[in-house]
Coordinates of N, CA, C and O in Angstrom, one line a residue:
M214 N 137.5 15.3 -50.0 CA 137.5 14.3 -49.5 C 137.8 14.2 -47.7 O 137.6 12.7 -47.2
S215 N 138.3 14.4 -47.7 CA 139.2 14.1 -46.2 C 137.7 14.8 -45.5 O 137.8 13.8 -43.5
S216 N 137.0 15.6 -45.5 CA 135.8 16.0 -44.8 C 134.7 14.4 -44.4 O 134.1 14.1 -43.8
V217 N 134.5 13.9 -45.4 CA 134.1 13.1 -45.7 C 134.1 11.9 -44.2 O 134.2 10.8 -44.0
R218 N 136.0 11.6 -45.3 CA 136.8 10.5 -44.4 C 136.8 10.9 -43.5 O 136.5 10.6 -42.0
S219 N 136.8 12.0 -42.6 CA 136.0 12.4 -40.6 C 134.9 12.9 -40.8 O 135.3 12.0 -39.1
R220 N 134.0 12.6 -41.3 CA 132.8 12.4 -41.6 C 132.6 10.9 -40.6 O 132.2 10.8 -39.4
S221 N 133.1 10.4 -41.7 CA 132.9 9.1 -41.8 C 133.7 8.2 -39.9 O 133.4 7.3 -39.3
V222 N 134.7 8.4 -39.4 CA 135.1 8.2 -38.7 C 135.0 9.2 -37.4 O 134.1 7.8 -36.3
W223 N 133.9 10.1 -36.9 CA 133.3 10.6 -36.3 C 132.4 10.0 -35.8 O 131.9 9.2 -34.7
L224 N 131.8 9.5 -37.3 CA 130.1 8.3 -36.9 C 130.1 7.2 -37.1 O 130.2 6.6 -35.6
A225 N 131.5 6.0 -37.1 CA 132.4 5.0 -36.9 C 132.4 5.3 -34.3 O 132.1 4.6 -34.4
S226 N 132.8 6.8 -34.6 CA 133.6 6.3 -33.1 C 131.7 6.9 -32.6 O 131.5 5.8 -30.9
L227 N 131.1 7.7 -33.2 CA 130.1 7.9 -32.4 C 129.2 6.2 -32.0 O 129.2 6.0 -31.3
I228 N 129.3 5.8 -33.2 CA 128.4 4.2 -33.1 C 128.9 3.5 -32.1 O 128.6 2.5 -31.5
A229 N 130.1 3.0 -32.0 CA 131.0 2.6 -31.3 C 131.0 3.4 -29.7 O 130.9 1.8 -28.8
I230 N 130.9 4.2 -29.6 CA 130.0 4.7 -28.1 C 129.1 4.1 -27.0 O 129.1 3.7 -26.9
V231 N 128.5 4.4 -29.0 CA 126.8 3.7 -28.6 C 127.0 2.3 -28.0 O 126.6 2.3 -26.8
C232 N 127.5 1.8 -28.8 CA 127.3 0.0 -28.5 C 128.2 0.3 -27.2 O 127.4 -0.1 -26.5
V233 N 129.4 0.4 -26.1 CA 129.7 0.2 -25.9 C 128.9 0.5 -24.6 O 128.3 0.1 -23.9
V234 N 128.2 2.6 -24.6 CA 127.1 2.5 -22.8 C 126.2 1.1 -23.3 O 126.2 0.7 -22.2
T235 N 125.5 1.0 -23.8 CA 124.7 0.2 -24.2 C 125.1 -0.5 -23.3 O 124.4 -1.5 -22.5
A236 N 125.8 -1.4 -23.9 CA 126.2 -2.6 -23.9 C 126.7 -2.9 -21.8 O 126.6 -3.6 -20.8
V237 N 127.5 -1.7 -21.6 CA 127.3 -1.5 -19.9 C 126.3 -1.6 -19.4 O 125.8 -1.9 -17.8
G238 N 125.8 -0.4 -19.8 CA 124.3 -0.2 -18.7 C 122.8 -1.9 -19.2 O 122.7 -1.5 -18.3
G239 N 124.1 -2.1 -20.0 CA 122.8 -3.6 -19.9 C 123.5 -4.5 -19.3 O 122.4 -5.4 -18.2
G240 N 125.0 -4.7 -18.9 CA 125.6 -5.4 -18.2 C 125.1 -4.6 -16.7 O 124.9 -6.3 -16.0
M241 N 124.8 -3.4 -16.5 CA 124.2 -3.1 -14.9 C 123.3 -3.5 -14.8 O 123.0 -4.3 -13.6
A242 N 122.0 -3.5 -16.4 CA 120.7 -4.5 -15.3 C 121.1 -5.5 -15.2 O 120.0 -6.0 -14.3
W243 N 121.6 -5.5 -16.0 CA 121.6 -7.5 -15.8 C 121.8 -8.1 -14.3 O 121.7 -8.9 -13.9
S244 N 123.2 -7.7 -14.1 CA 123.7 -7.3 -12.6 C 122.7 -7.0 -11.4 O 122.7 -8.2 -10.6
A245 N 121.8 -5.7 -11.8 CA 121.1 -5.7 -10.2 C 120.4 -6.7 -10.6 O 119.1 -6.3 -9.4
R246 N 119.8 -6.8 -11.6 CA 118.1 -7.9 -11.7 C 118.7 -9.3 -11.1 O 118.3 -10.1 -10.2
R247 N 120.3 -9.7 -11.2 CA 120.8 -10.8 -10.4 C 120.5 -10.9 -8.8 O 120.3 -12.0 -8.5
Q248 N 121.3 -9.9 -9.1 CA 121.1 -9.2 -7.0 C 119.7 -9.2 -6.6 O 119.5 -9.8 -5.4
A249 N 119.1 -8.4 -7.6 CA 117.9 -9.1 -7.0 C 117.2 -10.0 -6.3 O 116.8 -10.1 -5.6
E250 N 117.3 -11.3 -8.0 CA 116.3 -12.7 -7.3 C 117.9 -13.2 -6.6 O 117.0 -13.7 -5.3
R251 N 119.2 -12.5 -6.0 CA 119.9 -13.2 -5.0 C 119.0 -12.8 -3.7 O 118.6 -13.4 -2.2
V252 N 118.7 -11.8 -3.7 CA 118.0 -11.2 -2.1 C 116.9 -11.5 -2.1 O 116.5 -12.5 -0.8
A253 N 115.9 -12.0 -3.2 CA 114.6 -12.6 -2.5 C 114.7 -14.0 -2.8 O 113.5 -14.0 -2.1
R254 N 115.5 -14.8 -3.6 CA 115.5 -16.3 -2.8 C 116.0 -16.8 -1.0 O 116.3 -17.1 -0.3
A255 N 116.9 -15.5 -0.7 CA 117.5 -15.4 0.7 C 116.8 -15.3 1.6 O 115.9 -15.4 2.7
M256 N 115.3 -14.1 1.1 CA 114.4 -13.7 1.6 C 113.4 -14.5 2.6 O 112.8 -14.3 3.2
T257 N 112.9 -15.3 0.3 CA 112.4 -16.3 1.1 C 112.2 -17.7 1.1 O 111.0 -18.8 1.5
G258 N 113.3 -18.1 0.9 CA 113.5 -19.4 0.9 C 112.9 -20.4 -0.8 O 113.0 -21.3 -0.8
G259 N 113.1 -19.5 -1.0 CA 112.2 -19.6 -2.7 C 112.7 -19.6 -3.9 O 114.4 -19.1 -4.0
D260 N 112.2 -20.1 -4.9 CA 113.0 -20.0 -6.2 C 112.2 -19.1 -7.7 O 111.2 -20.0 -7.6
P261 N 112.8 -18.0 -7.9 CA 111.5 -16.9 -9.0 C 112.0 -17.7 -10.4 O 110.5 -17.2 -10.9
A262 N 113.0 -19.0 -10.5 CA 112.2 -19.9 -11.8 C 111.4 -20.2 -12.1 O 110.4 -20.6 -12.6
R263 N 111.3 -21.0 -10.7 CA 110.2 -22.1 -10.8 C 108.5 -21.3 -10.8 O 107.8 -22.4 -11.1
A264 N 108.2 -20.2 -10.8 CA 107.7 -19.2 -10.2 C 106.1 -19.2 -11.6 O 105.2 -19.5 -11.9
H265 N 106.4 -19.1 -12.7 CA 105.9 -18.9 -14.5 C 104.8 -20.4 -14.2 O 103.7 -19.7 -14.3
D266 N 105.3 -21.2 -14.0 CA 105.0 -22.5 -14.0 C 104.2 -22.6 -12.7 O 102.5 -23.3 -12.9
I267 N 104.2 -22.1 -12.2 CA 103.2 -22.3 -10.8 C 101.7 -21.5 -11.0 O 101.5 -21.1 -10.9
M268 N 102.5 -19.7 -11.6 CA 101.7 -19.3 -11.0 C 100.6 -19.0 -12.5 O 99.3 -19.0 -12.2
R269 N 101.1 -20.1 -13.5 CA 99.7 -20.1 -14.8 C 98.5 -21.7 -14.0 O 98.1 -21.6 -14.6
R270 N 99.6 -22.1 -13.7 CA 98.8 -23.8 -13.0 C 97.7 -23.2 -12.1 O 97.1 -23.6 -12.6
Y271 N 98.6 -22.4 -11.2 CA 97.3 -21.4 -10.1 C 96.2 -20.4 -11.1 O 95.1 -20.0 -10.0
G272 N 96.4 -20.4 -11.7 CA 95.3 -19.1 -12.6 C 95.9 -18.0 -11.9 O 94.9 -16.9 -12.2
C273 N 96.7 -18.1 -11.3 CA 97.3 -15.9 -10.7 C 97.1 -15.2 -11.6 O 96.4 -14.0 -11.4
G274 N 97.7 -14.4 -12.9 CA 97.0 -13.7 -14.4 C 96.0 -13.5 -14.8 O 95.0 -12.9 -15.4
G275 N 94.9 -14.3 -14.1 CA 94.1 -14.5 -14.1 C 92.4 -13.3 -13.0 O 91.6 -12.3 -14.3
C276 N 93.5 -13.2 -12.9 CA 93.2 -11.3 -11.4 C 93.8 -10.5 -11.1 O 93.8 -9.7 -11.1
H277 N 94.9 -11.1 -11.6 CA 96.7 -9.8 -11.6 C 97.2 -10.0 -12.6 O 97.4 -10.7 -13.6
T278 N 97.2 -8.5 -13.2 CA 99.3 -8.8 -13.8 C 100.1 -8.5 -13.7 O 100.0 -8.3 -12.1
I279 N 100.7 -9.5 -13.6 CA 101.8 -9.5 -13.4 C 103.0 -9.7 -14.3 O 103.0 -10.1 -15.5
P280 N 104.4 -9.2 -13.6 CA 105.7 -8.4 -14.5 C 106.4 -9.5 -14.6 O 106.5 -10.4 -14.6
G281 N 106.4 -10.2 -16.4 CA 107.2 -10.6 -17.0 C 106.6 -12.1 -17.4 O 106.9 -12.9 -17.6
L282 N 105.8 -12.5 -16.7 CA 103.9 -13.5 -17.7 C 104.0 -12.7 -17.8 O 102.4 -12.0 -18.4
A283 N 103.8 -14.0 -20.1 CA 102.5 -13.2 -20.5 C 100.9 -13.7 -20.2 O 100.9 -15.1 -19.9
G284 N 100.5 -12.8 -20.5 CA 98.9 -12.9 -20.9 C 98.2 -12.9 -19.1 O 97.1 -12.7 -18.7
A285 N 99.3 -12.7 -18.2 CA 98.9 -12.2 -16.9 C 98.3 -11.0 -17.1 O 99.2 -10.1 -16.1
D286 N 97.4 -10.8 -17.7 CA 97.0 -9.1 -17.8 C 95.3 -8.7 -16.7 O 94.5 -8.0 -17.1
G287 N 95.2 -9.9 -15.7 CA 93.6 -9.5 -15.4 C 94.2 -8.2 -14.3 O 94.4 -7.4 -13.6
Q288 N 92.7 -7.9 -13.8 CA 92.3 -6.9 -13.7 C 90.6 -6.7 -12.2 O 90.7 -6.1 -11.7
V289 N 91.1 -7.7 -11.9 CA 90.5 -7.6 -10.0 C 91.6 -7.5 -9.1 O 91.0 -6.9 -8.4
G290 N 91.9 -8.5 -9.4 CA 93.5 -8.6 -8.2 C 94.1 -6.7 -8.1 O 94.0 -7.1 -9.6
P291 N 94.7 -6.6 -7.7 CA 96.1 -5.4 -7.9 C 97.0 -6.0 -8.4 O 97.5 -7.1 -8.3
P292 N 97.5 -4.8 -9.2 CA 99.4 -5.9 -10.0 C 99.7 -6.1 -8.8 O 100.6 -5.1 -8.4
L293 N 100.5 -6.6 -9.4 CA 101.7 -7.6 -8.9 C 103.3 -7.1 -9.0 O 104.2 -7.2 -9.0
T294 N 103.2 -5.8 -10.1 CA 104.2 -5.1 -9.6 C 105.1 -4.5 -8.2 O 104.0 -3.5 -7.3
G295 N 106.1 -3.9 -8.6 CA 106.9 -3.4 -7.9 C 106.8 -3.9 -6.0 O 106.8 -2.5 -5.1
L296 N 106.0 -5.1 -5.7 CA 105.8 -5.9 -4.7 C 106.8 -5.4 -3.4 O 105.9 -5.0 -2.6
V297 N 107.9 -5.4 -3.7 CA 108.8 -5.3 -3.0 C 109.0 -4.2 -2.1 O 109.4 -3.6 -0.8
H298 N 108.2 -2.7 -3.1 CA 108.4 -1.5 -2.1 C 106.9 -1.3 -1.9 O 106.8 -0.6 -1.2
R299 N 106.5 -2.2 -1.3 CA 105.0 -1.7 -0.5 C 105.1 -1.8 0.7 O 105.9 -3.0 1.1
I300 N 103.9 -1.4 0.9 CA 104.2 -1.7 2.7 C 103.2 -3.4 3.1 O 103.5 -3.5 4.2
Y301 N 101.8 -3.3 2.6 CA 101.3 -3.7 2.5 C 101.6 -4.9 1.5 O 101.3 -5.1 1.3
V302 N 101.2 -5.5 2.4 CA 99.9 -7.0 1.2 C 98.7 -7.9 1.7 O 98.0 -7.5 2.5
G303 N 98.2 -7.0 0.7 CA 96.8 -7.5 0.6 C 95.9 -6.7 1.5 O 94.7 -6.3 2.3
G304 N 96.5 -4.5 1.9 CA 96.8 -4.0 2.2 C 96.1 -3.9 3.0 O 95.1 -3.4 3.9
V305 N 96.2 -5.5 4.6 CA 96.1 -5.6 5.8 C 97.1 -6.3 6.7 O 97.3 -5.7 7.1
A306 N 98.4 -6.3 5.9 CA 99.8 -7.4 7.2 C 100.4 -6.9 6.3 O 100.5 -6.4 4.9
N307 N 102.0 -6.1 7.4 CA 102.6 -5.6 6.7 C 103.1 -6.5 5.4 O 103.4 -8.0 5.8
N308 N 103.9 -5.8 4.8 CA 104.6 -6.6 4.2 C 106.3 -6.9 4.1 O 107.2 -6.5 4.5
S309 N 106.8 -8.5 4.6 CA 107.6 -9.3 5.3 C 106.9 -10.5 4.2 O 106.3 -10.8 3.6
P310 N 108.3 -11.2 4.5 CA 108.3 -12.2 3.6 C 107.5 -13.1 3.7 O 106.6 -14.3 3.4
D311 N 107.8 -13.5 5.7 CA 106.8 -14.3 5.9 C 105.0 -14.2 5.5 O 103.9 -15.4 4.8
N312 N 105.1 -12.8 6.1 CA 102.9 -12.5 5.5 C 102.7 -13.0 3.8 O 101.7 -13.4 3.7
L313 N 103.5 -12.0 3.5 CA 103.2 -12.7 2.1 C 102.9 -14.2 1.3 O 102.3 -14.5 1.1
I314 N 104.0 -15.0 2.0 CA 103.8 -15.9 2.0 C 102.5 -16.8 2.7 O 102.1 -17.0 1.9
K315 N 101.6 -16.8 3.8 CA 101.0 -16.4 4.2 C 99.6 -16.6 2.8 O 98.8 -17.0 2.8
W316 N 99.8 -15.5 2.9 CA 98.7 -13.9 2.1 C 98.6 -14.7 1.0 O 97.7 -15.5 1.0
I317 N 99.6 -15.6 0.4 CA 99.2 -16.8 -1.1 C 98.4 -18.0 -0.8 O 97.7 -18.8 -1.2
V318 N 99.2 -17.9 0.1 CA 98.9 -20.0 0.6 C 96.8 -19.6 1.8 O 96.5 -20.4 1.1
S319 N 97.3 -19.1 2.0 CA 95.3 -18.2 2.9 C 95.8 -17.1 2.4 O 95.2 -16.5 4.4
P320 N 95.1 -15.9 1.6 CA 94.7 -15.2 2.6 C 92.9 -15.0 3.4 O 93.0 -13.5 4.4
Q321 N 92.0 -15.4 3.8 CA 91.7 -15.1 4.9 C 91.8 -15.7 5.7 O 91.5 -15.6 7.0
T322 N 93.4 -16.3 6.5 CA 93.7 -15.6 8.1 C 93.7 -14.4 8.2 O 93.2 -14.3 9.0
F323 N 94.2 -13.4 7.0 CA 94.7 -12.7 7.6 C 92.7 -11.9 7.2 O 92.7 -11.1 8.5
T324 N 92.2 -11.9 6.5 CA 91.0 -11.4 6.4 C 89.9 -12.4 5.7 O 90.2 -12.5 3.8
P325 N 88.5 -12.3 6.3 CA 88.0 -13.6 6.0 C 87.5 -13.0 4.5 O 87.0 -13.6 4.5
R326 N 86.6 -11.6 4.3 CA 86.3 -10.8 3.4 C 87.6 -10.7 2.3 O 86.7 -10.6 1.3
S327 N 88.4 -11.8 2.6 CA 89.4 -11.0 1.6 C 88.9 -11.4 -0.3 O 88.3 -12.3 -0.3
A328 N 88.3 -11.2 -1.0 CA 88.3 -11.8 -2.6 C 89.4 -12.3 -3.5 O 89.0 -13.2 -3.8
M329 N 90.5 -12.8 -3.2 CA 91.9 -13.2 -3.6 C 91.7 -15.0 -2.7 O 91.0 -15.1 -1.4
P330 N 90.9 -15.8 -3.6 CA 90.0 -17.1 -2.7 C 91.7 -17.6 -2.4 O 93.0 -17.7 -2.3
A331 N 92.0 -19.1 -1.6 CA 92.5 -20.1 -1.1 C 92.4 -20.8 -2.3 O 92.2 -21.8 -3.0
T332 N 94.1 -21.2 -3.2 CA 94.5 -21.5 -4.4 C 94.9 -23.2 -4.1 O 93.8 -24.0 -5.1
G333 N 94.6 -23.9 -3.4 CA 95.4 -24.9 -2.6 C 96.9 -24.5 -3.4 O 97.5 -25.7 -3.3
I334 N 97.5 -23.8 -3.4 CA 99.1 -23.1 -3.8 C 99.6 -23.3 -1.9 O 99.5 -23.5 -1.3
T335 N 100.7 -24.8 -2.6 CA 101.3 -25.3 -1.3 C 101.8 -24.0 -0.6 O 102.7 -23.0 -1.8
E336 N 102.9 -24.0 0.3 CA 103.5 -23.4 0.8 C 105.1 -23.3 0.4 O 106.4 -22.3 -0.3
A337 N 105.8 -24.0 -0.5 CA 106.7 -23.9 -1.1 C 106.7 -23.5 -2.3 O 107.4 -22.8 -2.5
E338 N 105.7 -23.3 -3.5 CA 105.2 -22.6 -4.1 C 104.9 -21.3 -3.9 O 105.6 -20.9 -4.6
A339 N 104.4 -21.3 -3.0 CA 104.9 -20.0 -2.7 C 105.7 -19.2 -2.2 O 105.7 -17.9 -3.0
R340 N 106.2 -19.9 -1.8 CA 107.5 -19.2 -1.5 C 108.8 -18.6 -2.7 O 108.8 -17.5 -3.2
D341 N 107.8 -19.6 -3.8 CA 108.6 -19.9 -5.1 C 108.3 -18.7 -5.6 O 108.4 -17.4 -6.8
V342 N 107.0 -18.1 -5.5 CA 106.8 -17.0 -5.8 C 106.8 -15.9 -5.4 O 106.6 -14.8 -6.3
A343 N 106.8 -15.8 -3.9 CA 107.3 -14.4 -3.5 C 108.3 -14.3 -3.6 O 109.2 -12.8 -4.0
A344 N 109.1 -15.3 -4.1 CA 110.6 -15.1 -4.3 C 110.4 -13.8 -5.6 O 110.9 -13.4 -6.5
Y345 N 109.6 -14.5 -6.4 CA 109.8 -14.1 -7.8 C 109.3 -12.7 -8.4 O 109.8 -11.2 -8.1
L346 N 108.2 -12.4 -7.0 CA 107.2 -10.8 -7.1 C 108.1 -10.4 -6.3 O 108.5 -9.1 -6.6
Y347 N 109.0 -10.7 -5.6 CA 109.7 -9.6 -4.7 C 111.3 -8.8 -5.8 O 111.8 -8.4 -5.6
A348 N 111.2 -10.0 -6.3 CA 112.8 -10.0 -7.9 C 112.1 -9.2 -9.0 O 113.6 -8.2 -9.7
Q349 N 111.1 -9.1 -8.5 CA 110.6 -8.1 -9.1 C 111.3 -6.7 -9.6 O 110.2 -5.4 -8.3

């Protein structure tokens, strides 16, 4: 009976430790995510919370795979994961918030032969999209 009880106590302790570690890890991930969003807002002047609706409205997911956007699994343009770590935007311009925003609004300004169309997105909307992409 004693060994069964000690095993139960050990198992309960192990479960408690796993729950604490998971909660702390999840909290750290949430905190890192919030920090990335704050930095992205400061870099772009945009609001990543508005980006999902904007990207759906302009059909961005038809050409790009976009993290966190349901149905955005396009294969025409590059996936937009890890954009903050890339050196170039569109393969032609240094990756900076200003260049990304300009690229989203008018890619042909950088390269007339770009396959990315001018969608009619406004600069304010492009700032929101850029903030979202940099926060990922």
